[in-house]
C-alpha cells in the first residue's frame, strides 16, 4: 500500500521513467561538472604547489638586464666581484651564477645539439643536478678544459658513436674539453633558466676567459640557509643589487612567493570553476522545472481527483516538490559519483597528485538539493493553486 | 443532512455572467437516497460539485450535517471532502499507475483519523464489493463494472456520511448498471449512507427514494412532494 509520500513519489516518477531519466540527466551532468571542475581546479593547484615545493623552497633566482638603450658597462649584468659580494649576505648558503656561451659543440667530427653553459661548482647543489657517472666541476677545474654534459647531450653523443662519453673529448668553439661528468636526467626547474639536460657545462671562469670576457652573467641562483626566510634574503639581495645597479632591470623568482601567489589564485580559480559548473547545474534545474510543468499540465485531472478525495493545497505542493527534489537529489548523487570518477581519470591522465576532496562533493550535493527545491517550488506552487473543480474537469 | 437555501450560481461567458442555478432550494435527510434528473446543461453537475465542496456558490446557503459550508478555508473544505463526502464519477477516475488496493486507499493519504483502522475498513469493503481478488491488479486490467466498484470502494474509504454520484452508470452496460444500483441501494439501506445521484436514466432514478427534476436552474418536480 503506497500511503507514504515517498512511495507515491517513487510510483509517479517510475510511471514516467524516460522523462524522469532525462530530467535527472540534466542535474547529473551539472553536479558532475561542479564536482569535477572544483576538484580538478583544487588538485591542479595542489599539484602545482607540490611541484614548486619539490623544486626547493630554499631557492631564489635573479635575472639582471640593462635598460633598453643603456650601454654603460656592466649595468645589465653581474660581475664576478659582485657574485662574491652576494656570499656575504646573511642567509645565503650557495651562490650559483651562470652564463650562456653561444658556440657550437662537436664530437667525433659531428655537431652535437648542446648549449654551452658557464657554471660554478655550487651549481650542482643549487640546481639539484645529479650525476650518473664521473664528478661535477670543482674549484680545481677553474682554469682547466673540463666539462660536464647533461643526459640528452650524453645520449646524443652515444648515438653519434662516442662511447664511453665519460672521459671523451668534445670540441667547444675552437677548444677541446674533456668530459669529467655525465648528468642524470634532470627534472626541469622553473627557477633555473637553462635546460641542464641539453647543456654542456664548463667552469664559468674558463668560459669568460675563452670568450675574451664577452660572456656576461645575467642569471644567478641562490640557495638559502636553513632557518632563514627566503623572502627576507631576497629583500637583502634586491637592496644590494639596486645599490650596485640602480638602472638595471632586476627580476626575482622564489618558490615561496610563487606558492603564495598560486594559493591566492586558488580561491579565484575555485570560484570560477564552481560558477561554470553551477551554470550547468542551473540548466539542469531549468530542465527539472520544465519537466515538472509538463507533469503539472498532464496531471491536472489527478490533482483535481486528489483534491476531491481530501488533499489540501499543501499536500499537492508537497507531492510535486518532493518529486522535483527526488529527481535532483538522485541526479546529484549520480553526478557526484560520475564527477568523482571523472576527477580520478583526469588526475591520472594529467599526472596530478590525487586526493579525494570532500568539499566539492558536499557543495555538489547541497547545490543539487537547493536546485531541486528552487526549481521544483514554482510548478508545485502552481499545482497547489488549482481550483479543485477546474483541475477535475481537465482532460475529460 | 443536506440543506440548500436560495442557491445561485453563474459562470462568466465572455463579458457576461451566465446563470445556471436560480434560487435552488431542497433538503436531503440523513439516510435518504435521492436522484437528480435534468436535461444536459441544466446544472446537475454544478449542484453536485457545490454539494461536494468542489465549487462555490455565487449566492445562497449550504448546510451539511448541520454546519454552514460558507466561509471555510480551502484546508477545512478539503478535510470535509475527505471525511464527510464520497465521490463516484461516471468515468471512475482511477489512477492508472496505482494498483487497485492503492487506488482504494488513496483518500487515506489525507485522512486525519486512525489510518490503520481505515485501512482495515478498506480491505473489508473490497471483500464486500467483490474486488479483493483484484487488489494487486492495475485498473486497466479490470472491466468497467469492476472499475466502478473500485471507485465506489475508494469513495467509501474514509467512511463518508454522503455519497455523491455523477452518472455512475453512464459508462456501463445494463447489467453492470443494475449491479451498481443494487450496491447503492444496499449501502443506503443497510449502512444508512445518504446517497445523492445524478442520472439521465429515469428507470434507474425510480429505484431511489426520491427524484428531483432540475429545470432552468430550479427544482421543478419533486416526487416526494407529489407522492406526499
Coordinates of C-alpha atoms in Angstrom, one line a residue:
Chain A
X1 CA 0.0 0.0 0.0
X2 CA 1.5 3.3 -1.1
X3 CA 0.2 5.6 1.6
X4 CA 3.6 7.3 2.2
X5 CA 4.7 10.4 0.3
X6 CA 8.0 8.7 -0.7
X7 CA 6.2 5.6 -2.2
X8 CA 3.8 7.9 -4.1
X9 CA 6.7 9.9 -5.4
X10 CA 8.5 6.8 -6.4
X11 CA 5.5 5.4 -8.2
X12 CA 4.8 8.7 -10.0
X13 CA 8.4 9.1 -11.2
X14 CA 8.6 5.4 -12.2
X15 CA 5.5 5.7 -14.3
X16 CA 7.3 8.3 -16.5
X17 CA 10.7 6.6 -16.5
X18 CA 12.2 8.1 -19.6
X19 CA 11.1 11.7 -18.8
X20 CA 12.4 11.3 -15.2
X21 CA 15.7 10.0 -16.5
X22 CA 16.1 12.9 -18.9
X23 CA 15.3 15.4 -16.2
X24 CA 17.7 13.6 -13.9
X25 CA 20.4 13.6 -16.6
X26 CA 20.5 17.4 -16.6
X27 CA 21.1 17.6 -12.9
X28 CA 23.6 14.7 -13.1
X29 CA 25.7 16.5 -15.7
X30 CA 25.5 19.8 -13.8
X31 CA 26.5 18.2 -10.5
X32 CA 29.2 16.1 -12.1
X33 CA 30.5 19.4 -13.7
X34 CA 30.5 21.1 -10.3
X35 CA 32.4 18.3 -8.6
X36 CA 34.8 17.6 -11.4
X37 CA 35.7 21.3 -12.1
X38 CA 36.1 22.3 -8.5
X39 CA 38.1 19.1 -7.6
X40 CA 40.2 19.4 -10.8
X41 CA 41.0 23.1 -10.0
X42 CA 41.9 22.2 -6.5
X43 CA 44.0 19.2 -7.5
X44 CA 45.8 21.2 -10.2
X45 CA 46.7 23.9 -7.8
X46 CA 47.9 21.4 -5.2
X47 CA 50.0 19.6 -7.8
X48 CA 51.5 23.0 -8.9
X49 CA 52.3 23.8 -5.3
X50 CA 53.8 20.4 -4.6
X51 CA 55.9 20.7 -7.8
X52 CA 57.1 24.1 -6.6
X53 CA 58.0 22.7 -3.2
X54 CA 59.9 19.8 -4.8
X55 CA 62.0 22.4 -6.7
X56 CA 63.1 23.7 -3.4
X57 CA 61.5 26.3 -1.3
X58 CA 65.1 27.5 -0.3
X59 CA 65.8 28.7 -3.8
X60 CA 66.0 32.2 -5.2
X61 CA 66.9 33.1 -8.8
X62 CA 67.6 36.6 -10.2
X63 CA 68.0 37.8 -13.7
X64 CA 69.6 41.1 -14.4
X65 CA 69.3 43.0 -17.6
X66 CA 70.2 46.6 -18.7
X67 CA 67.5 49.1 -19.7
X68 CA 66.9 49.4 -23.4
X69 CA 69.4 52.0 -24.8
X70 CA 71.7 51.8 -21.8
X71 CA 75.1 50.7 -23.0
X72 CA 77.1 51.5 -19.9
X73 CA 79.5 48.8 -18.9
X74 CA 78.2 46.1 -16.6
X75 CA 75.0 47.9 -15.9
X76 CA 72.9 44.9 -17.2
X77 CA 75.0 42.0 -15.9
X78 CA 76.6 40.8 -12.7
X79 CA 80.4 40.8 -12.4
X80 CA 82.5 38.1 -10.7
X81 CA 83.2 40.6 -7.9
X82 CA 79.6 41.2 -7.3
X83 CA 78.9 37.5 -7.2
X84 CA 81.5 37.2 -4.4
X85 CA 79.7 40.1 -2.7
X86 CA 76.5 38.1 -2.6
X87 CA 78.2 35.4 -0.5
X88 CA 78.4 37.9 2.4
X89 CA 74.7 38.4 2.6
X90 CA 73.2 36.8 5.7
X91 CA 71.3 33.7 4.9
X92 CA 72.8 32.9 1.6
X93 CA 74.3 29.4 1.5
X94 CA 75.3 29.0 -2.1
X95 CA 75.6 31.5 -4.9
X96 CA 75.5 29.9 -8.4
X97 CA 76.0 32.3 -11.3
X98 CA 75.6 31.0 -14.9
X99 CA 76.2 32.4 -18.3
X100 CA 75.3 31.1 -21.8
X101 CA 78.1 31.0 -24.4
X102 CA 76.7 30.7 -27.9
X103 CA 79.3 28.4 -29.6
X104 CA 79.0 25.2 -31.4
X105 CA 79.8 21.8 -29.9
X106 CA 81.3 19.0 -32.0
X107 CA 82.1 15.4 -31.0
X108 CA 83.9 12.8 -33.3
X109 CA 83.6 15.4 -36.1
X110 CA 79.8 15.6 -35.8
X111 CA 77.8 18.5 -34.5
X112 CA 76.2 17.9 -31.1
X113 CA 73.0 19.7 -30.1
X114 CA 74.1 21.3 -26.8
X115 CA 74.0 24.7 -25.1
X116 CA 77.3 25.8 -23.5
X117 CA 76.8 27.0 -20.0
X118 CA 79.4 28.5 -17.7
X119 CA 78.8 27.5 -14.2
X120 CA 80.5 27.3 -10.8
X121 CA 80.9 24.2 -8.5
X122 CA 77.9 25.4 -6.4
X123 CA 75.7 25.0 -9.4
X124 CA 75.2 21.3 -8.8
X125 CA 73.9 21.9 -5.3
X126 CA 71.6 24.8 -6.2
X127 CA 70.1 23.2 -9.3
X128 CA 70.0 19.7 -7.7
X129 CA 71.9 18.3 -10.6
X130 CA 72.9 14.7 -10.0
X131 CA 75.5 12.7 -11.9
X132 CA 75.2 9.3 -13.5
X133 CA 79.0 9.0 -13.9
X134 CA 82.1 10.9 -13.0
X135 CA 82.1 14.1 -11.0
X136 CA 80.9 17.7 -11.2
X137 CA 83.2 20.7 -11.7
X138 CA 85.3 21.7 -8.7
X139 CA 87.4 24.7 -7.9
X140 CA 90.3 22.8 -9.3
X141 CA 88.7 22.9 -12.7
X142 CA 88.5 26.6 -12.8
X143 CA 91.3 27.0 -15.3
X144 CA 91.1 23.6 -16.9
X145 CA 89.2 22.5 -20.0
X146 CA 86.9 20.1 -18.2
X147 CA 83.2 19.9 -18.7
X148 CA 80.1 18.0 -17.6
X149 CA 77.3 17.0 -20.0
X150 CA 73.6 16.7 -19.4
X151 CA 71.6 13.5 -20.0
X152 CA 70.3 14.4 -23.5
X153 CA 73.7 15.6 -24.7
X154 CA 75.3 12.3 -23.4
X155 CA 72.6 10.3 -25.3
X156 CA 73.2 12.3 -28.5
X157 CA 76.9 11.7 -28.2
X158 CA 76.3 7.9 -27.7
X159 CA 74.1 7.9 -30.8
X160 CA 76.9 9.8 -32.7
X161 CA 79.3 6.9 -31.8
X162 CA 81.1 8.5 -28.8
X163 CA 81.5 5.8 -26.2
X164 CA 82.2 5.9 -23.4
X165 CA 81.0 9.5 -23.0
X166 CA 82.9 10.0 -19.7
X167 CA 86.5 10.9 -20.5
X168 CA 85.7 11.7 -24.1
X169 CA 86.8 14.9 -25.7
X170 CA 84.5 17.4 -27.3
X171 CA 85.2 20.5 -29.3
X172 CA 83.7 23.7 -27.9
X173 CA 84.3 26.5 -30.2
X174 CA 88.0 26.2 -31.0
X175 CA 88.9 24.4 -27.9
X176 CA 88.8 20.8 -26.9
X177 CA 87.4 19.9 -23.5
X178 CA 87.3 16.6 -21.6
X179 CA 84.1 15.3 -20.2
X180 CA 84.6 14.6 -16.4
X181 CA 81.0 14.1 -15.5
X182 CA 77.7 12.8 -17.1
X183 CA 74.5 14.0 -15.6
X184 CA 71.3 12.1 -14.8
X185 CA 68.0 13.2 -16.3
X186 CA 67.3 16.5 -14.6
X187 CA 63.8 17.4 -13.7
X188 CA 63.1 20.8 -15.2
X189 CA 63.0 23.6 -12.7
X190 CA 61.1 26.8 -13.1
X191 CA 63.8 28.8 -11.2
X192 CA 66.7 27.6 -13.3
X193 CA 66.9 29.4 -16.7
X194 CA 68.7 26.7 -18.6
X195 CA 67.7 23.2 -19.6
X196 CA 70.6 21.2 -18.0
X197 CA 69.7 18.0 -19.8
X198 CA 70.7 19.7 -23.1
X199 CA 73.7 21.6 -21.6
X200 CA 77.4 21.2 -21.7
X201 CA 78.7 22.9 -18.5
X202 CA 82.2 24.4 -18.4
X203 CA 83.8 26.4 -15.5
X204 CA 82.4 29.9 -15.6
X205 CA 85.9 31.4 -15.4
X206 CA 87.1 29.3 -18.3
X207 CA 84.1 30.4 -20.4
X208 CA 84.8 34.0 -19.6
X209 CA 88.5 33.5 -20.5
X210 CA 87.8 31.7 -23.7
X211 CA 85.2 34.2 -24.9
X212 CA 87.6 37.1 -24.0
X213 CA 85.1 38.2 -21.3
X214 CA 82.3 38.7 -23.9
X215 CA 80.1 36.3 -22.0
X216 CA 78.2 38.2 -19.3
X217 CA 76.5 36.8 -16.2
X218 CA 72.8 37.6 -16.3
X219 CA 71.4 34.8 -14.1
X220 CA 72.3 34.0 -10.6
X221 CA 70.7 31.3 -8.4
X222 CA 70.9 31.2 -4.6
X223 CA 70.3 28.6 -2.1
X224 CA 69.1 29.9 1.3
X225 CA 70.5 28.6 4.6
X226 CA 68.1 26.5 6.7
X227 CA 66.2 28.7 9.2
X228 CA 66.2 31.8 7.0
X229 CA 63.1 33.2 5.4
X230 CA 63.5 33.2 1.6
X231 CA 61.6 36.5 1.2
X232 CA 63.9 38.2 3.8
X233 CA 67.0 37.0 2.0
X234 CA 65.5 38.1 -1.4
X235 CA 64.9 41.6 0.0
X236 CA 68.5 41.9 1.0
X237 CA 69.7 40.7 -2.4
X238 CA 67.4 43.1 -4.1
X239 CA 68.5 46.0 -2.0
X240 CA 72.2 45.2 -2.7
X241 CA 71.5 44.8 -6.4
X242 CA 69.6 48.1 -6.6
X243 CA 72.5 49.8 -4.8
X244 CA 75.0 48.3 -7.3
X245 CA 72.9 48.7 -10.4
X246 CA 70.3 51.4 -10.0
X247 CA 69.4 51.4 -13.7
X248 CA 69.2 47.6 -14.2
X249 CA 66.0 45.6 -14.7
X250 CA 66.0 43.0 -11.9
X251 CA 63.7 40.0 -11.9
X252 CA 63.4 37.8 -8.9
X253 CA 61.8 34.4 -8.6
X254 CA 61.4 32.4 -5.4
X255 CA 59.2 29.4 -4.9
X256 CA 57.6 30.6 -1.6
X257 CA 56.4 33.8 -3.3
X258 CA 55.1 31.8 -6.2
X259 CA 53.4 29.3 -3.9
X260 CA 51.8 32.2 -2.1
X261 CA 50.6 33.6 -5.4
X262 CA 49.2 30.3 -6.5
X263 CA 47.5 29.8 -3.2
X264 CA 45.9 33.2 -3.6
X265 CA 44.8 32.4 -7.1
X266 CA 43.3 29.1 -5.9
X267 CA 40.3 30.7 -4.5
X268 CA 39.6 32.7 -7.6
X269 CA 40.0 29.5 -9.7
X270 CA 37.7 27.5 -7.5
X271 CA 35.0 30.2 -7.7
X272 CA 35.4 30.5 -11.4
X273 CA 35.2 26.7 -12.0
X274 CA 32.4 26.5 -9.5
X275 CA 30.4 29.1 -11.4
X276 CA 31.0 27.3 -14.7
X277 CA 29.8 24.0 -13.1
X278 CA 26.9 26.0 -11.4
X279 CA 25.7 27.2 -14.8
X280 CA 25.5 23.6 -16.0
X281 CA 23.5 22.8 -12.8
X282 CA 21.3 25.8 -13.4
X283 CA 20.5 24.4 -16.9
X284 CA 19.7 21.1 -15.3
X285 CA 17.4 22.9 -12.8
X286 CA 15.6 24.6 -15.6
X287 CA 15.1 21.1 -17.2
X288 CA 13.6 19.9 -13.9
X289 CA 11.2 22.9 -13.8
X290 CA 10.2 22.2 -17.4
X291 CA 9.6 18.6 -16.7
X292 CA 7.6 19.4 -13.6
X293 CA 5.5 22.0 -15.5
X294 CA 4.8 19.4 -18.2
X295 CA 3.8 16.9 -15.5
X296 CA 1.5 19.6 -13.9
X297 CA -0.2 20.1 -17.3
X298 CA -0.7 16.4 -17.8
X299 CA -1.7 15.6 -14.2
X300 CA -4.2 18.4 -13.6
X301 CA -7.0 15.8 -13.6
X302 CA -5.2 13.7 -11.0
X303 CA -4.7 16.9 -8.9
X304 CA -8.4 17.5 -9.1
X305 CA -9.2 13.9 -8.1
X306 CA -6.8 14.1 -5.1
X307 CA -8.4 17.4 -4.0
X308 CA -11.8 15.8 -4.3
X309 CA -10.6 12.9 -2.1
X310 CA -9.4 15.4 0.5
X311 CA -5.9 16.6 -0.5
X312 CA -5.1 20.1 0.7
X313 CA -3.1 22.6 -1.3
X314 CA -0.2 21.8 1.0
X315 CA -0.5 18.0 0.1
X316 CA -0.4 18.8 -3.6
X317 CA 2.6 21.2 -3.2
X318 CA 4.4 18.6 -1.1
X319 CA 3.8 15.9 -3.7
X320 CA 5.2 17.9 -6.6
X321 CA 8.0 19.4 -4.7
X322 CA 9.0 16.0 -3.4
X323 CA 9.1 14.7 -6.9
X324 CA 11.4 17.5 -8.1
X325 CA 13.7 17.1 -5.1
X326 CA 13.9 13.3 -5.5
X327 CA 14.8 13.9 -9.2
X328 CA 17.5 16.4 -8.3
X329 CA 18.9 14.5 -5.4
X330 CA 19.1 11.3 -7.4
X331 CA 20.8 13.3 -10.2
X332 CA 23.0 14.9 -7.7
X333 CA 24.2 11.7 -6.1
X334 CA 24.8 10.1 -9.5
X335 CA 26.5 13.3 -10.6
X336 CA 28.8 13.2 -7.6
X337 CA 29.8 9.6 -8.4
X338 CA 30.4 10.3 -12.0
X339 CA 32.2 13.6 -11.3
X340 CA 34.4 12.0 -8.7
X341 CA 35.2 9.2 -11.1
X342 CA 36.0 11.8 -13.8
X343 CA 38.4 13.6 -11.4
X344 CA 40.3 10.3 -10.8
X345 CA 40.6 9.9 -14.6
X346 CA 41.7 13.5 -15.2
X347 CA 44.2 13.3 -12.3
X348 CA 45.6 10.1 -13.7
X349 CA 45.9 11.4 -17.3
X350 CA 47.4 14.7 -16.1
X351 CA 49.7 13.0 -13.6
X352 CA 48.3 15.1 -10.7
X353 CA 48.6 14.2 -7.1
X354 CA 45.1 12.7 -6.4
X355 CA 43.3 13.2 -3.1
X356 CA 39.6 12.6 -2.6
X357 CA 38.2 16.1 -1.8
X358 CA 35.1 16.1 0.4
X359 CA 34.2 19.8 0.0
X360 CA 33.3 19.7 -3.8
X361 CA 31.2 16.6 -3.1
X362 CA 29.3 18.4 -0.2
X363 CA 28.9 21.5 -2.4
X364 CA 27.6 19.4 -5.3
X365 CA 25.1 17.7 -3.1
X366 CA 23.9 20.8 -1.3
X367 CA 23.6 22.8 -4.5
X368 CA 21.7 20.0 -6.3
X369 CA 19.2 19.8 -3.4
X370 CA 18.8 23.6 -3.5
X371 CA 18.3 23.5 -7.3
X372 CA 15.6 20.8 -6.7
X373 CA 13.8 23.0 -4.1
X374 CA 14.2 26.2 -6.1
X375 CA 13.1 24.9 -9.5
X376 CA 10.6 22.5 -8.1
X377 CA 8.8 25.0 -6.0
X378 CA 7.2 27.0 -8.8
X379 CA 5.5 24.0 -10.5
X380 CA 4.5 22.7 -7.1
X381 CA 3.1 26.1 -6.1
X382 CA 1.1 26.4 -9.3
X383 CA -0.3 22.9 -8.9
X384 CA -1.4 23.7 -5.4
X385 CA -3.3 26.8 -6.6
X386 CA -5.5 24.9 -9.0
X387 CA -9.2 25.1 -8.2
X388 CA -10.5 21.5 -7.5
X389 CA -13.3 21.8 -10.0
X390 CA -11.1 23.3 -12.7
X391 CA -8.5 20.6 -12.2
X392 CA -11.0 17.8 -12.1
X393 CA -12.6 18.9 -15.4
X394 CA -9.1 18.9 -17.2
X395 CA -8.6 16.1 -19.5
X396 CA -12.2 14.9 -19.6
Chain B
X1 CA -28.1 16.1 6.3
X2 CA -28.1 18.5 3.4
X3 CA -30.0 21.8 3.2
X4 CA -29.8 24.1 0.2
X5 CA -31.3 27.6 0.5
X6 CA -31.5 30.0 -2.3
X7 CA -28.7 28.7 -4.4
X8 CA -27.5 30.9 -7.2
X9 CA -24.6 30.1 -9.4
X10 CA -23.4 32.0 -12.5
X11 CA -20.5 31.3 -14.9
X12 CA -18.8 34.0 -16.9
X13 CA -19.3 33.6 -20.6
X14 CA -17.4 36.3 -22.4
X15 CA -18.2 39.6 -20.9
X16 CA -21.5 38.4 -19.3
X17 CA -22.4 36.1 -16.5
X18 CA -24.5 33.0 -17.4
X19 CA -26.8 32.0 -14.6
X20 CA -27.0 28.2 -14.0
X21 CA -28.8 27.9 -10.7
X22 CA -31.6 30.4 -9.9
X23 CA -32.7 30.2 -6.3
X24 CA -32.4 26.4 -6.0
X25 CA -33.8 25.0 -2.7
X26 CA -34.0 21.4 -1.5
X27 CA -33.2 19.3 1.5
X28 CA -32.0 15.7 1.9
X29 CA -32.4 13.9 5.1
X30 CA -29.8 11.6 6.6
X31 CA -30.1 8.1 5.1
X32 CA -32.0 9.2 2.0
X33 CA -31.4 8.1 -1.5
X34 CA -32.1 10.9 -3.8
X35 CA -31.7 11.1 -7.6
X36 CA -31.4 14.3 -9.5
X37 CA -32.5 14.4 -13.1
X38 CA -32.5 17.1 -15.7
X39 CA -31.6 18.0 -19.3
X40 CA -28.0 18.4 -20.3
X41 CA -26.8 21.8 -19.3
X42 CA -29.5 22.2 -16.7
X43 CA -26.9 22.5 -13.9
X44 CA -27.0 18.9 -12.4
X45 CA -23.2 18.6 -12.2
X46 CA -22.9 22.1 -10.8
X47 CA -25.2 21.1 -8.0
X48 CA -23.2 18.0 -7.3
X49 CA -19.9 20.0 -7.4
X50 CA -21.2 22.5 -4.9
X51 CA -22.6 19.7 -2.7
X52 CA -19.2 18.1 -2.9
X53 CA -17.4 21.4 -1.9
X54 CA -15.5 21.4 -5.2
X55 CA -17.2 24.6 -6.4
X56 CA -18.5 27.7 -4.8
X57 CA -21.9 29.3 -4.7
X58 CA -22.5 32.7 -6.2
X59 CA -25.2 33.2 -3.5
X60 CA -27.2 31.1 -1.1
X61 CA -26.6 28.9 1.9
X62 CA -25.4 25.3 2.1
X63 CA -25.8 23.3 5.3
X64 CA -24.0 19.9 5.6
X65 CA -24.6 17.9 8.7
X66 CA -25.8 20.9 10.5
X67 CA -22.8 23.1 9.6
X68 CA -22.8 26.0 7.2
X69 CA -20.4 25.4 4.4
X70 CA -19.6 29.0 3.5
X71 CA -16.5 30.9 4.6
X72 CA -14.3 27.9 5.3
X73 CA -10.7 27.8 4.3
X74 CA -9.6 25.5 1.5
X75 CA -7.9 23.3 4.1
X76 CA -11.1 23.0 6.0
X77 CA -13.1 22.2 2.9
X78 CA -10.5 19.5 2.0
X79 CA -11.0 17.9 5.4
X80 CA -14.8 18.0 4.9
X81 CA -14.4 16.3 1.5
X82 CA -12.1 13.7 2.9
X83 CA -14.3 12.6 5.9
X84 CA -17.9 13.7 5.0
X85 CA -18.2 13.1 1.3
X86 CA -17.5 10.3 -1.1
X87 CA -17.4 10.9 -4.9
X88 CA -18.3 8.4 -7.6
X89 CA -17.7 9.7 -11.1
X90 CA -19.1 8.5 -14.5
X91 CA -15.6 7.6 -15.8
X92 CA -14.4 6.1 -12.5
X93 CA -11.2 8.3 -12.4
X94 CA -8.9 5.7 -11.1
X95 CA -5.2 6.5 -11.2
X96 CA -3.8 4.2 -13.9
X97 CA -0.3 3.8 -12.4
X98 CA -1.6 2.6 -9.0
X99 CA -2.9 -0.8 -8.4
X100 CA -6.4 -1.4 -7.1
X101 CA -5.5 -1.5 -3.4
X102 CA -3.6 1.7 -3.7
X103 CA -6.4 3.4 -5.6
X104 CA -8.9 2.4 -3.0
X105 CA -6.6 3.6 -0.2
X106 CA -5.8 6.9 -1.9
X107 CA -8.1 9.0 0.3
X108 CA -6.3 7.6 3.4
X109 CA -3.2 9.7 2.5
X110 CA -5.2 12.7 3.5
X111 CA -7.1 11.1 6.4
X112 CA -6.6 12.6 9.8
X113 CA -8.1 9.8 11.7
X114 CA -6.8 6.3 12.5
X115 CA -5.3 5.1 9.3
X116 CA -4.8 1.5 10.3
X117 CA -8.5 1.2 11.2
X118 CA -9.4 2.9 7.9
X119 CA -7.1 0.6 6.0
X120 CA -8.8 -2.5 7.6
X121 CA -12.1 -0.9 6.7
X122 CA -10.9 -0.6 3.1
X123 CA -9.9 -4.3 3.0
X124 CA -13.4 -5.3 4.3
X125 CA -15.1 -3.1 1.8
X126 CA -13.1 -4.6 -1.0
X127 CA -14.2 -8.1 0.1
X128 CA -17.8 -6.9 0.4
X129 CA -17.8 -5.3 -3.1
X130 CA -16.1 -8.3 -4.6
X131 CA -12.9 -6.7 -5.7
X132 CA -10.5 -8.0 -3.1
X133 CA -9.1 -10.5 -5.6
X134 CA -8.0 -7.7 -7.9
X135 CA -6.1 -5.9 -5.1
X136 CA -2.7 -6.1 -6.9
X137 CA -4.0 -5.7 -10.4
X138 CA -3.9 -2.4 -12.3
X139 CA -7.1 -0.6 -13.3
X140 CA -6.7 -1.2 -17.0
X141 CA -7.0 -5.0 -16.3
X142 CA -10.5 -4.6 -14.9
X143 CA -13.8 -4.3 -16.7
X144 CA -15.9 -1.1 -16.4
X145 CA -18.2 -2.6 -13.8
X146 CA -15.3 -3.7 -11.7
X147 CA -13.6 -0.3 -12.0
X148 CA -16.7 1.4 -10.8
X149 CA -16.8 -0.9 -7.8
X150 CA -13.2 0.1 -7.1
X151 CA -14.3 3.8 -7.4
X152 CA -17.2 3.2 -5.0
X153 CA -14.9 1.4 -2.6
X154 CA -12.4 4.4 -2.8
X155 CA -15.4 6.8 -2.2
X156 CA -16.3 4.9 1.0
X157 CA -12.7 4.5 2.3
X158 CA -12.9 7.3 4.9
X159 CA -16.5 6.3 6.0
X160 CA -18.2 9.4 4.5
X161 CA -21.7 10.5 5.5
X162 CA -22.8 11.3 2.0
X163 CA -22.1 9.6 -1.3
X164 CA -22.3 11.9 -4.4
X165 CA -22.5 10.0 -7.7
X166 CA -22.3 11.8 -11.0
X167 CA -24.0 9.4 -13.5
X168 CA -22.3 6.4 -12.0
X169 CA -23.8 4.0 -14.6
X170 CA -23.2 6.3 -17.6
X171 CA -20.3 4.3 -18.9
X172 CA -21.7 0.9 -18.0
X173 CA -23.9 -1.7 -19.8
X174 CA -27.4 -2.5 -18.5
X175 CA -26.3 -5.5 -16.3
X176 CA -23.4 -3.6 -14.7
X177 CA -25.7 -0.6 -14.2
X178 CA -28.2 -2.7 -12.4
X179 CA -25.5 -4.2 -10.2
X180 CA -24.1 -0.7 -9.3
X181 CA -27.6 0.5 -8.5
X182 CA -28.2 -2.6 -6.3
X183 CA -25.0 -1.7 -4.5
X184 CA -26.0 1.9 -3.9
X185 CA -29.4 0.7 -2.5
X186 CA -27.6 -1.8 -0.3
X187 CA -25.2 0.8 1.1
X188 CA -28.2 3.2 1.6
X189 CA -30.5 0.7 3.3
X190 CA -28.0 -1.4 5.2
X191 CA -25.4 1.2 6.1
X192 CA -27.7 4.2 6.3
X193 CA -25.5 6.1 3.8
X194 CA -27.0 9.2 2.3
X195 CA -26.8 8.9 -1.5
X196 CA -27.2 11.7 -4.0
X197 CA -27.1 10.5 -7.6
X198 CA -27.3 12.3 -10.9
X199 CA -28.7 10.2 -13.7
X200 CA -30.3 10.6 -17.1
X201 CA -32.0 7.2 -16.8
X202 CA -35.5 7.6 -15.4
X203 CA -35.7 3.8 -14.7
X204 CA -32.6 3.9 -12.5
X205 CA -33.9 7.1 -10.9
X206 CA -37.1 5.4 -9.9
X207 CA -35.0 3.0 -7.8
X208 CA -34.1 5.9 -5.5
X209 CA -36.4 7.1 -2.7
X210 CA -36.9 10.5 -4.2
X211 CA -36.3 12.1 -7.6
X212 CA -35.6 15.8 -8.1
X213 CA -36.0 17.4 -11.5
X214 CA -33.8 20.3 -12.3
X215 CA -35.3 22.7 -14.9
X216 CA -34.0 26.2 -15.6
X217 CA -31.8 26.2 -12.5
X218 CA -34.6 25.3 -10.1
X219 CA -36.3 22.2 -8.8
X220 CA -39.4 21.8 -10.8
X221 CA -40.6 18.4 -9.8
X222 CA -40.0 16.6 -6.5
X223 CA -41.5 13.1 -6.5
X224 CA -41.7 13.2 -2.7
X225 CA -43.8 16.3 -2.8
X226 CA -46.0 14.7 -5.4
X227 CA -46.4 11.4 -3.5
X228 CA -46.8 13.3 -0.2

